[in-house]
Coordinates of C-alpha atoms and ligand atoms in Angstrom, one line a residue:
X1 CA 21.2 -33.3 -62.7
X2 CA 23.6 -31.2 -60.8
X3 CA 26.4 -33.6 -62.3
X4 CA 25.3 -33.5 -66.1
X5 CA 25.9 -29.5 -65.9
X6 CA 28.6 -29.6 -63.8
X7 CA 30.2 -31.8 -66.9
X8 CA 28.3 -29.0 -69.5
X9 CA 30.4 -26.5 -67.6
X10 CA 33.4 -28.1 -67.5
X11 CA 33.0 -28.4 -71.6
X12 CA 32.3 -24.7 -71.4
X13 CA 34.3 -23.5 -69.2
X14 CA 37.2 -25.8 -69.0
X15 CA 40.0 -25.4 -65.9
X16 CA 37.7 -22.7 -64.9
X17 CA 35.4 -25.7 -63.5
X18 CA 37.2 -27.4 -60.4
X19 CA 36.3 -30.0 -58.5
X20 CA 36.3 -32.1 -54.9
X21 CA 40.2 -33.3 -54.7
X22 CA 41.4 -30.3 -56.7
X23 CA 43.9 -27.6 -55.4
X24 CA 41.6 -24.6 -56.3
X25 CA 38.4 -26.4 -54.9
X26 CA 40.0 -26.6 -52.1
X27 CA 41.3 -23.4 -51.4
X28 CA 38.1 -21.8 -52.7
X29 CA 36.2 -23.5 -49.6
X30 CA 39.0 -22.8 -47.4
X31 CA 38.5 -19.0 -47.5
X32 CA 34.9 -18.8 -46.4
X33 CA 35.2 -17.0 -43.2
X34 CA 33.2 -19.3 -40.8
X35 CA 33.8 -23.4 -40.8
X36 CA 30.0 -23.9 -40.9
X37 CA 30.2 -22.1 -45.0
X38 CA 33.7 -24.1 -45.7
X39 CA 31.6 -27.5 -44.6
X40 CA 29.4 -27.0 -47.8
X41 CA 30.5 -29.3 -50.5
X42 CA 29.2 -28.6 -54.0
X43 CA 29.5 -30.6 -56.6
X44 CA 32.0 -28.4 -58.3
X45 CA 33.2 -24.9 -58.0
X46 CA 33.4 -22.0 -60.9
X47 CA 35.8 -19.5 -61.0
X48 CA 35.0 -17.5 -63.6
X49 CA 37.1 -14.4 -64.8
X50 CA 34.8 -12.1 -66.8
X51 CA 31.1 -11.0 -67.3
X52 CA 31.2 -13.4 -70.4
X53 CA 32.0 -16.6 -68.4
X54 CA 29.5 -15.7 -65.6
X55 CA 27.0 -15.4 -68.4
X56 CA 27.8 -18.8 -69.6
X57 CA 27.4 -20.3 -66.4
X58 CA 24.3 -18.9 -65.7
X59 CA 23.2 -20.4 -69.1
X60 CA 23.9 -23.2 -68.4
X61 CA 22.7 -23.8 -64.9
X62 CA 19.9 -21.8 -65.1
X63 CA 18.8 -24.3 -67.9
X64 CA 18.0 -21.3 -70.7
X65 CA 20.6 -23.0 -72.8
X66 CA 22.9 -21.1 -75.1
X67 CA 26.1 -21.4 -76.8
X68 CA 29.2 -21.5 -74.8
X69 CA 32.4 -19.3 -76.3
X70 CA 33.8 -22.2 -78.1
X71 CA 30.9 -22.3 -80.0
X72 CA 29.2 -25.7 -78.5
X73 CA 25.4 -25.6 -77.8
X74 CA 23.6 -26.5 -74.7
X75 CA 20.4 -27.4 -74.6
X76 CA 17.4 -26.0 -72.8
X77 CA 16.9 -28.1 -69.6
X78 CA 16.0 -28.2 -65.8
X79 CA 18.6 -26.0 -64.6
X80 CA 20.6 -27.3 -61.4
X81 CA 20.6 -25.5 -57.7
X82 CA 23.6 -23.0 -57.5
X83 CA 24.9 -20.6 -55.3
X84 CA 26.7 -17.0 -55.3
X85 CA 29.7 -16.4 -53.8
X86 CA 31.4 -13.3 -53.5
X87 CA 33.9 -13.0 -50.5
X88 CA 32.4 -15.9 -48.5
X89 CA 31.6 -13.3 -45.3
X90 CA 28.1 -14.5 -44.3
X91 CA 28.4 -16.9 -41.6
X92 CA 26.0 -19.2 -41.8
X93 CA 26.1 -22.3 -44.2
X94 CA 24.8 -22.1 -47.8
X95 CA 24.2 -18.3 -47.8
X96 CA 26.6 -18.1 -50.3
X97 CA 27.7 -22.3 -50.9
X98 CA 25.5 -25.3 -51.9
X99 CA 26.3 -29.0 -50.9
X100 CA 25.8 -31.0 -54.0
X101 CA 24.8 -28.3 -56.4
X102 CA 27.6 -25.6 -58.3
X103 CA 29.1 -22.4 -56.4
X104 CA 30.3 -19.4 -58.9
X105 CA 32.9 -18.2 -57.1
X106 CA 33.9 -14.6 -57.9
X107 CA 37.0 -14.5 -56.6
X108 CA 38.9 -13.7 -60.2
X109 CA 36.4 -10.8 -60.5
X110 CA 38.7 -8.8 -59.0
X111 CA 39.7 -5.7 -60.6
X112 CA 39.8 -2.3 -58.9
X113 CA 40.1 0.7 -61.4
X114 CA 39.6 4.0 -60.5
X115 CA 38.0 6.4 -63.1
X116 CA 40.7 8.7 -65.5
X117 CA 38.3 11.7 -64.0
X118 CA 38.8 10.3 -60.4
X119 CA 35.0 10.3 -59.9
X120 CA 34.9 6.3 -59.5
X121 CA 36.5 3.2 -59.0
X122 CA 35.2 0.0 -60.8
X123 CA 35.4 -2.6 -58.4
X124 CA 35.0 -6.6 -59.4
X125 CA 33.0 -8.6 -56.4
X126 CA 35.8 -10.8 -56.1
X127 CA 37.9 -8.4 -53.7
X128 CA 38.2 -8.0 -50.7
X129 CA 37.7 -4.2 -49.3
X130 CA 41.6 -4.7 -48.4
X131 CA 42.2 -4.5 -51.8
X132 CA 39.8 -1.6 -53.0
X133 CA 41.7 0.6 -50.5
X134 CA 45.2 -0.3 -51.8
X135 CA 44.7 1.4 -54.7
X136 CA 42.1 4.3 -53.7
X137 CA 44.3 5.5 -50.5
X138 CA 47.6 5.8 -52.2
X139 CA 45.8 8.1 -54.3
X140 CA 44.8 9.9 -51.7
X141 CA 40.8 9.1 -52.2
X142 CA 38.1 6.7 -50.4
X143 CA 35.1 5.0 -51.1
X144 CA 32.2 3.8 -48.5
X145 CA 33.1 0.3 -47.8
X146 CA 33.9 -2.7 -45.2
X147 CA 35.4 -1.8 -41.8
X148 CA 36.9 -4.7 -41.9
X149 CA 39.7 -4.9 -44.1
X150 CA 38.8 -8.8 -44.9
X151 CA 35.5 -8.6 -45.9
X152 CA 34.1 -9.3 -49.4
X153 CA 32.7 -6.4 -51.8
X154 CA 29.5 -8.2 -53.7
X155 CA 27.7 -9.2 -50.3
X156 CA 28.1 -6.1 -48.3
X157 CA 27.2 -3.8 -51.1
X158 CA 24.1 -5.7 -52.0
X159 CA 23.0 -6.1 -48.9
X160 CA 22.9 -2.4 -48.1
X161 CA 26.9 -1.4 -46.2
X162 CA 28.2 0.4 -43.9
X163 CA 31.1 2.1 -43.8
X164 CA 32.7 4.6 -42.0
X165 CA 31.5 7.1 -43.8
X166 CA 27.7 6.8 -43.9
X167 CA 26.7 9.3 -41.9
X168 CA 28.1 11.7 -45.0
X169 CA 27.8 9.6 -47.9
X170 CA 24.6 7.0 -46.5
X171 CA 24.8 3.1 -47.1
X172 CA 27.5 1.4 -49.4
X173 CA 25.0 1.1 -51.7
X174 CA 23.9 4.6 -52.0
X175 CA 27.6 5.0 -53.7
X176 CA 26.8 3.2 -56.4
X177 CA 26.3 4.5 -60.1
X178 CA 26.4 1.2 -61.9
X179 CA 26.0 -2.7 -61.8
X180 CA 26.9 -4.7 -63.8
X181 CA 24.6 -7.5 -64.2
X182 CA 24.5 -11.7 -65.6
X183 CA 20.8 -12.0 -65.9
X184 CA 18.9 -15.0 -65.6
X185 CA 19.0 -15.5 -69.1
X186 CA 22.8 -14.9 -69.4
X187 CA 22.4 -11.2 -70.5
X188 CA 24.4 -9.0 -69.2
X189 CA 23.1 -5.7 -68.4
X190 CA 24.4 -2.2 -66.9
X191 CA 22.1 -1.1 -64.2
X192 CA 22.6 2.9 -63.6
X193 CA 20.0 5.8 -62.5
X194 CA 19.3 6.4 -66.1
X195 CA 19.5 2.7 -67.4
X196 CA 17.0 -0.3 -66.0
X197 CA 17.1 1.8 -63.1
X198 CA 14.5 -0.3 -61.3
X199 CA 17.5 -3.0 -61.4
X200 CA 19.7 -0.4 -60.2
X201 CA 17.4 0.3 -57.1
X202 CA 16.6 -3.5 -56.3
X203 CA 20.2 -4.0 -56.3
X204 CA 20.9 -1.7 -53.3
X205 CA 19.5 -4.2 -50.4
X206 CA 17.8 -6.7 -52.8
X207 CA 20.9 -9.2 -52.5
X208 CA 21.4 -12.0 -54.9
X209 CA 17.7 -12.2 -56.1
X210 CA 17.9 -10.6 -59.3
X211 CA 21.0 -11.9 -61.2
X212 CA 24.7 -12.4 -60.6
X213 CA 26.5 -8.9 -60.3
X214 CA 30.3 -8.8 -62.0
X215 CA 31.0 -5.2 -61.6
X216 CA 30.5 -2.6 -59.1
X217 CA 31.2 1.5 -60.0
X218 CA 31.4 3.4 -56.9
X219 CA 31.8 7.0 -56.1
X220 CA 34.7 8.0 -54.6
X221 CA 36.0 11.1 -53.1
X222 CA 38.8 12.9 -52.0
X223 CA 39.8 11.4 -48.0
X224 CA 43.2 12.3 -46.5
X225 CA 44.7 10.1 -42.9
X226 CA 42.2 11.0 -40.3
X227 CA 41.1 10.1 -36.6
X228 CA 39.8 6.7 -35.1
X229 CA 40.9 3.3 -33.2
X230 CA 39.5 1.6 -30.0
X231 CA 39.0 2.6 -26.6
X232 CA 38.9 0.0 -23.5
X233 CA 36.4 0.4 -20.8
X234 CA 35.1 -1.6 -17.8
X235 CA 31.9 -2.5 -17.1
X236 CA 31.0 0.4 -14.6
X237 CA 31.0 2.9 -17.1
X238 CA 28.2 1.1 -19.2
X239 CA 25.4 2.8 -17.8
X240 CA 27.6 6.0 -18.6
X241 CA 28.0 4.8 -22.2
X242 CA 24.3 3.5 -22.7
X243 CA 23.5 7.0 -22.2
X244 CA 26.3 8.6 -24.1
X245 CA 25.2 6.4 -27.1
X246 CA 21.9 7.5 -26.5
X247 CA 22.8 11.5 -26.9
X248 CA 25.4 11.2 -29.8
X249 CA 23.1 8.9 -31.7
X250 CA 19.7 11.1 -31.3
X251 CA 21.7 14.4 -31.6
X252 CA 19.9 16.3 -33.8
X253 CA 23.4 18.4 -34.4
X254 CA 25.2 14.7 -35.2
X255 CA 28.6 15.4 -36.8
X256 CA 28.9 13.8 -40.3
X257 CA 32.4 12.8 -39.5
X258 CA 31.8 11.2 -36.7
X259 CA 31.1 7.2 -36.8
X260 CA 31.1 4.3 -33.8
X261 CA 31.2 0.7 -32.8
X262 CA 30.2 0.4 -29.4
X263 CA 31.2 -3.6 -28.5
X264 CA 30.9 -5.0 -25.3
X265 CA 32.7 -8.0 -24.9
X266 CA 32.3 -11.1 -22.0
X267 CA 35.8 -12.7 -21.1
X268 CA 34.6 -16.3 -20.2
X269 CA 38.0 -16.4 -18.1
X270 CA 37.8 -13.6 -15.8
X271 CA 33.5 -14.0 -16.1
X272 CA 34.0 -9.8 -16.8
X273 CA 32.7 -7.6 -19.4
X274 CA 34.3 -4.8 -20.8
X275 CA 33.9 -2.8 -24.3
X276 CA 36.3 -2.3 -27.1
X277 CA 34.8 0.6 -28.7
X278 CA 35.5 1.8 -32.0
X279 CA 35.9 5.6 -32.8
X280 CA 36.5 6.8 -36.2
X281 CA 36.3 10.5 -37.0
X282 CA 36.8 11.1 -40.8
X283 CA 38.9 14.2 -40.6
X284 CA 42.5 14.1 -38.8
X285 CA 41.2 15.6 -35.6
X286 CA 41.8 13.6 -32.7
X287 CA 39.3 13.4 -29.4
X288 CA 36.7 15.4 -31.6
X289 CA 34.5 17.3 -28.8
X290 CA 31.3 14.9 -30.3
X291 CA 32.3 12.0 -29.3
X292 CA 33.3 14.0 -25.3
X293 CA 30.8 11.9 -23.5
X294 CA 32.7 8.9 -23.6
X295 CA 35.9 9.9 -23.5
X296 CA 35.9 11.3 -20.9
X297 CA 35.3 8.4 -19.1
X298 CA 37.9 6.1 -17.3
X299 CA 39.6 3.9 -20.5
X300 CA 41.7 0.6 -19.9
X301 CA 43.4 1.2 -23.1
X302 CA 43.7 3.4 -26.3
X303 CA 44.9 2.4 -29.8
X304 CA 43.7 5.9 -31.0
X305 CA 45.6 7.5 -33.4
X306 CA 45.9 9.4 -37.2
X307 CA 46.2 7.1 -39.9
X308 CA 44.9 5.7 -43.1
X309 CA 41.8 4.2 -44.1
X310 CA 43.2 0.7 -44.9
X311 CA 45.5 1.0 -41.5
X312 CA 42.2 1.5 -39.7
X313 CA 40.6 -1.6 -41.3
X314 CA 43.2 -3.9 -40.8
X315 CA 43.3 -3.1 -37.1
X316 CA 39.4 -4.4 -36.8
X317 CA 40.3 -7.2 -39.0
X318 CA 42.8 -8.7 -36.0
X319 CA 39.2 -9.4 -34.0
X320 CA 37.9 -11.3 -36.5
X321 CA 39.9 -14.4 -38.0
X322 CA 38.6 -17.1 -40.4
X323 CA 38.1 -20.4 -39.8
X324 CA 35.9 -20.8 -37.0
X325 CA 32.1 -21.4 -35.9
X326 CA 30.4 -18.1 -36.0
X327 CA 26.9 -16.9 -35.0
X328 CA 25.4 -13.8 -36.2
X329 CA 21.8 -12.5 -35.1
X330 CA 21.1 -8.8 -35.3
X331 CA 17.9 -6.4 -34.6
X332 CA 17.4 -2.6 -35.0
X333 CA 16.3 -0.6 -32.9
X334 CA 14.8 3.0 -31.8
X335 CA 17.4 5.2 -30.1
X336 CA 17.0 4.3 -26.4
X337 CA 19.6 4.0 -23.7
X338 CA 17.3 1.4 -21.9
X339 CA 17.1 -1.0 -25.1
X340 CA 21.1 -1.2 -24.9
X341 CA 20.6 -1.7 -21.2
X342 CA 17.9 -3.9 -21.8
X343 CA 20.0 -6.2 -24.7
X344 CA 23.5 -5.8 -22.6
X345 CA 21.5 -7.3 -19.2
X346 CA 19.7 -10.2 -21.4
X347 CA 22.8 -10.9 -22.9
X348 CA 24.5 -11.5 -19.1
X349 CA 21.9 -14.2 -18.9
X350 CA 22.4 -16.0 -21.7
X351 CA 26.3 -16.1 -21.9
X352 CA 26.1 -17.5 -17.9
X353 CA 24.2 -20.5 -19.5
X354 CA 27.0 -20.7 -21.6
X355 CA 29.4 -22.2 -19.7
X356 CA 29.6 -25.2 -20.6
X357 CA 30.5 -24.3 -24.7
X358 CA 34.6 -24.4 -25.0
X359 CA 36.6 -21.1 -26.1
X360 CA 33.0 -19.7 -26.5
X361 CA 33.5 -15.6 -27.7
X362 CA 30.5 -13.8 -27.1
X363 CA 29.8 -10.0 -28.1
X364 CA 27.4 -7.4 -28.9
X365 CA 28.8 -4.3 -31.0
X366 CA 25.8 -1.6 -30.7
X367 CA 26.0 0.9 -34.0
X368 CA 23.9 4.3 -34.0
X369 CA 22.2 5.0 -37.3
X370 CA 21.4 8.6 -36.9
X371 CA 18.7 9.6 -39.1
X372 CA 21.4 11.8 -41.3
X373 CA 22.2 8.5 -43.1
X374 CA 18.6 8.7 -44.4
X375 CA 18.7 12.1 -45.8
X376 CA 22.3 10.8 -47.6
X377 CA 20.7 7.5 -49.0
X378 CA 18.0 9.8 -50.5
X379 CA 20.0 12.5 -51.9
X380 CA 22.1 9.8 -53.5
X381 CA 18.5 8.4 -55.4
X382 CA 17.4 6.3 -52.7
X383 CA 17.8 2.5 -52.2
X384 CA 15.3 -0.6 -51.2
X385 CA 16.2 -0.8 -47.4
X386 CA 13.0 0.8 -47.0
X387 CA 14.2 3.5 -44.0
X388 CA 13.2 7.0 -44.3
X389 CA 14.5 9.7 -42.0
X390 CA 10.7 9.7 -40.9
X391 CA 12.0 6.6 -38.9
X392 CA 13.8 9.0 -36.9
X393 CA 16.9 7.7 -34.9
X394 CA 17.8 4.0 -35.2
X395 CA 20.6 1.6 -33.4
X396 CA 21.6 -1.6 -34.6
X397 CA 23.2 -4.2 -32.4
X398 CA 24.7 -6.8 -33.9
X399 CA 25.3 -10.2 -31.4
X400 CA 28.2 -12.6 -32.3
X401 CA 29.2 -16.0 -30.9
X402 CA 32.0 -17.7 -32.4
X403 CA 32.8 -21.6 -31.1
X404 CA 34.5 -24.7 -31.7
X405 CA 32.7 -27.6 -31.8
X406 CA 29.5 -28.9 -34.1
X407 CA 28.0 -30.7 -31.2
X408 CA 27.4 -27.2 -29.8
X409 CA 25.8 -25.9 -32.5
X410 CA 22.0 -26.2 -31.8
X411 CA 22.7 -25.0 -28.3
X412 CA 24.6 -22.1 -29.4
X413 CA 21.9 -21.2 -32.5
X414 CA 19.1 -21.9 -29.5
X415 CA 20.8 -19.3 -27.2
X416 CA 21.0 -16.2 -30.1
X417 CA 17.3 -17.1 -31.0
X418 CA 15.9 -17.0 -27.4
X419 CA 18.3 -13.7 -26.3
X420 CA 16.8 -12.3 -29.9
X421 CA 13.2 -12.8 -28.8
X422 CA 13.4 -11.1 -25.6
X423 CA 15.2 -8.0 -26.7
X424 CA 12.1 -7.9 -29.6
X425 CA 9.6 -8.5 -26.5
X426 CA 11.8 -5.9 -24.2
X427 CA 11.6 -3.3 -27.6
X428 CA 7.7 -3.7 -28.1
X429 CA 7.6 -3.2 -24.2
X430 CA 9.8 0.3 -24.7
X431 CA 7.9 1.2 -27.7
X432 CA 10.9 1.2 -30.0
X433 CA 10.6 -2.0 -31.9
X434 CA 11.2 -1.5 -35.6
X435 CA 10.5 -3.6 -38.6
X436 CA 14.0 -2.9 -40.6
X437 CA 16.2 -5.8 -39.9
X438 CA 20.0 -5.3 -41.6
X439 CA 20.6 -8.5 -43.7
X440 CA 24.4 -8.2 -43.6
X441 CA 23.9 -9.6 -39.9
X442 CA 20.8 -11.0 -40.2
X443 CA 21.1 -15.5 -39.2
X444 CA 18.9 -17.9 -41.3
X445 CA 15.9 -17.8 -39.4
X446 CA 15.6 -13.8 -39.5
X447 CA 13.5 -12.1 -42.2
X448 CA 15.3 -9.0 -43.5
X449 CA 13.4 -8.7 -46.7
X450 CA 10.3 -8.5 -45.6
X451 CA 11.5 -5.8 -43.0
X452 CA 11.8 -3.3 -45.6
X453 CA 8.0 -3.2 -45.7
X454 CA 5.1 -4.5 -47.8
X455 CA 5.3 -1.7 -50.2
X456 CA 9.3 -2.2 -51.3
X457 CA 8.5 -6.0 -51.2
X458 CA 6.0 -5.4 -53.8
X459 CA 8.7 -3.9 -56.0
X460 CA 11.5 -6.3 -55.0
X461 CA 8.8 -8.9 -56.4
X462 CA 7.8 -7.1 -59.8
X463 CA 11.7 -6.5 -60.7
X464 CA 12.0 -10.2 -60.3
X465 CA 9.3 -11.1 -62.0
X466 CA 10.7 -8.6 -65.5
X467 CA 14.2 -9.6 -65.5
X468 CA 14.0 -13.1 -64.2
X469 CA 10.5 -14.8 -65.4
X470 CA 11.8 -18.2 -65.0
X471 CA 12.7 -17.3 -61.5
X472 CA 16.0 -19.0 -61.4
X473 CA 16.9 -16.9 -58.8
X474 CA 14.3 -17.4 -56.6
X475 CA 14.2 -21.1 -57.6
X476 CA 18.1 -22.8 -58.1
X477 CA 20.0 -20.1 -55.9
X478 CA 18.2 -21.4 -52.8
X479 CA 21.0 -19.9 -50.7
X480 CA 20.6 -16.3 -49.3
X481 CA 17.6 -14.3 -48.1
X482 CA 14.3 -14.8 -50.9
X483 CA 11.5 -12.6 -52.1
X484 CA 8.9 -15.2 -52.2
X485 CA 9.0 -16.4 -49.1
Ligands
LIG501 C1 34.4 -10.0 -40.1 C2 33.2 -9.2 -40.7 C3 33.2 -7.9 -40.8 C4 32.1 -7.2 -41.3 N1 32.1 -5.8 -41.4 C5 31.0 -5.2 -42.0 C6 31.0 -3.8 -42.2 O1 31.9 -3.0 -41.8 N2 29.9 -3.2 -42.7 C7 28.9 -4.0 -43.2 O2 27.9 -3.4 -43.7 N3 28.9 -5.3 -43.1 C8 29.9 -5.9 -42.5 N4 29.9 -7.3 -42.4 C9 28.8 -8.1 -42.9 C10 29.0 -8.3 -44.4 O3 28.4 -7.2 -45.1 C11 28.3 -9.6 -44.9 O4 28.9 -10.7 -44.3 C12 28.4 -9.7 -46.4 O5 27.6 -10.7 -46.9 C13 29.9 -9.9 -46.9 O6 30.0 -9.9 -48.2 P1 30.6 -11.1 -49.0 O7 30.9 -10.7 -50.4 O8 31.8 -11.7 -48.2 O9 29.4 -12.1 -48.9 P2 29.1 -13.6 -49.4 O10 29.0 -14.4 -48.2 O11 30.0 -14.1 -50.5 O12 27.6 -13.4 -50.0 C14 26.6 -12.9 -49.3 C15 25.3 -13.0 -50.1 O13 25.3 -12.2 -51.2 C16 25.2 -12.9 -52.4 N5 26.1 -12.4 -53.3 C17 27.5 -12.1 -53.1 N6 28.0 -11.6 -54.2 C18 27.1 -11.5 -55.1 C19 27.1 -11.1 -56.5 N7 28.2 -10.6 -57.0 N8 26.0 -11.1 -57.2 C20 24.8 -11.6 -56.6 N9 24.8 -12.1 -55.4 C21 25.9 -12.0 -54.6 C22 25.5 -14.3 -52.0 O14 24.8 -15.2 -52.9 C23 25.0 -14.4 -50.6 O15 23.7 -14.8 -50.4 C24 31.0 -8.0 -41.8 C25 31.0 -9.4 -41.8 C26 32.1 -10.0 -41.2 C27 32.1 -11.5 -41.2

């Protein structure tokens, strides 16, 4: 089946339909970001270059039929499995790639065109947040996006986002004023606050369950150079810093500007840990009093400095390469200096069973999600991640492993699964467990969905249900996190 439409789209499509052998098939699975995602082999590979051309796809594999721009007709049929890709970001295989079925990849969805009013950019989910900010900065505006100057715009935004500028503006999401949508039955539809707004809203977490988004309109606002960079400590300032984290995140004074990666990083040579923190402060103020608590502490390096968005993004990008075995498992948390203890002295644990994995990288970046993100989300119309300020303050740490060799995987998967489970058992022991689980980080085997609560699941379900019938989403595009699970 997967081979009779990959033929119907080639007749449809033409060059834009590329497969195993080819130059562009190639290259399109060579920029996933981890080797377990570029070891997916579909049948063939899409890479459409408009709305229109998504729309045909989607026809076509969705099995609704239609007639393709040239005028042919496919019939109504089965449908075949595919998969959404956007920038190729999520680590784990066939989040976002299929073996044996059809990947669209976005990739030529790339423009980035910023309103004539300056209000917005139009972004294509092809790019990369690289290249939104090469056009925004220049012109002396931002928009809430990546950190990390590689990563791909359709995923993040979908699945929520954050960006350095959340605690003023709330999620990536929250900046949104329009989708552009390829439905199920290859209609394509502009989601806004006034227009299928329920789309609009499902979008904003819901991920690729509803349809296949071609174009993103974001806010953006004025943003000069401003503040950030890492700082190197050593391990006997943790406690310091668990406690530090603990008073910035639950300030109830917490300075909009103000935004932080905490990562604590184990150096299997010298057996040490140490953390690379993160500081960004949105206004070109260096060594802002709020973030005094650690700074004041001993440092083993500083890269701090005033610069420019992009400049800032680039610099985390150097941490994270493509084109190795990556892990992601993630939780959220209450605010509590004793869960960051509690994760950091787990985590010892399981990285000294480690040894034996070669050039094994092992991290844990801790993020504070004050409860000011909340109010933002909801002054911007609200989104499906189902937190409410009510939640009070949240932290969410983020573990990665990154690896070389497939005979390790199971151990290495084992490891984050069994370190995950005890922090969950350590946070119902604390009484700060939560339900929320960030889908951006979450691994296969995590449930993010149904973490933003019965009651948004419900919703997620009936928006499905209206604009997708047939559930070809749910159904063919087996790859990402489901509704009906
Ligand atoms: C190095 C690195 C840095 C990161 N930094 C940040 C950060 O600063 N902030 C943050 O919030 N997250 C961050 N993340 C997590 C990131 O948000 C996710 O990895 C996200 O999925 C990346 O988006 P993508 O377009 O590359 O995703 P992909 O892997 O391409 O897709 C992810 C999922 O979304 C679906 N999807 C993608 N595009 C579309 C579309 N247009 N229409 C419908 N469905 C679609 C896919 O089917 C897939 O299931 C980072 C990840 C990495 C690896």
């Amino acid at each position: 089946m997967a081979k009779d439409r990959a033929l119907s789209l080639s007749h449809a499509l033409g060059n834009k339909t590329v497969v195993p052998g080819s130059s562009p098939y190639n290259e399109s699975l060579a920029s996933y970001w981890s080797v377990q995602e570029e070891n997916v082999y579909p049948n063939c590979v899409v890479l459409p270059e408009s709305a229109e051309d998504v729309s045909i796809a989607v026809s076509v594999l969705g099995g609704s039929g239609g007639y393709d721009r040239t005028g042919r007709w496919h019939s109504p049929g089965e449908g075949c499995q595919f998969a959404v890709r956007s920038g190729g970001h999520t680590p784990w295989a066939g989040a976002a790639n299929i073996e044996e079925g059809v990947t669209i990849d976005l990739s030529n969805l790339n423009q980035v065109t910023v309103s004539p009013n300056r209000s917005t950019v139009t972004i294509g989910p092809g790019n990369s947040w690289y290249d939104v900010y090469d056009v925004v900065v220049p012109q002396g505006l931002a928009t809430g996006g990546g950190r990390v100057a590689i990563v791909g715009v359709g995923g993040l935004v979908l699945g929520g986002g954050v960006s350095f500028f959340s605690p003023r503006k709330g999620f990536v999401c929250d900046m949104v004023e329009r989708f552009e949508v390829v439905l199920a039955s290859g209609e394509i539809v502009q989601a806004t606050s006034d227009s299928h707004r329920d789309l609009w809203l499902a979008l904003k977490g819901g991920s690729n369950n509803f349809g296949v988004v071609t174009a993103i309109e974001q806010r953006v606002f004025e943003q000069g150079d401003f503040w950030g960079g890492f700082i190197g400590f050593d391990e006997s300032t943790f406690p310091a810093q668990f406690e530090a984290f603990e008073a910035l995140t639950g300030s109830p004074d917490y300075d909009p500007y103000a935004s932080l990666i905490h990562n604590l990083v184990f150096n299997t040579t010298t057996r040490a840990w140490s953390a690379a923190s993160n500081f960004e402060y949105t206004k070109p103020e260096a060594y802002p009093p709020f973030f005094d608590n650690f700074t004041s502490l001993p440092t083993t390096f500083n890269t701090t400095r005033i610069s420019n968005l992009t400049d800032f993004t680039v610099e985390l990008s150097a941490s994270n390469p493509i084109g190795r075995r990556q892990l992601f498992v993630t939780g959220t948390y209450g605010n509590s200096a004793k869960m960051l203890e509690a994760i950091y002295l787990i985590s010892n644990q399981t990285v000294h069973e480690m040894d034996a994995v070669p050039n094994l990288a092992f991290s844990l970046s801790f993020q504070p999600e004050p409860t000011i993100i909340q109010a933002a989300s909801a002054a911007a119309g609200g989104n499906s991640l189902g937190l409410s300020v009510e939640d009070g303050p949240l932290f969410n740490f983020l573990l990665t492993m990154t690896w070389d060799t497939e005979a390790d995987d199971e151990f290495v998967n084992q490891q984050g699964r069994d370190l995950y489970n005890q922090a969950e058992q350590k946070a119902s022991e604390l009484g700060v467990q939560k339900k929320y689980i960030y889908l951006n980080y979450a691994a296969p085997w995590q449930e993010p969905i149904k973490g933003y609560g019965e009651e948004i699941v419900a919703q997620l379900q009936a928006v499905s249900r209206k604009y997708d019938p047939e559930g070809v989403f749910q159904k063919l595009v087996p790859g990402g996190f489901k509704l009906f699970d």
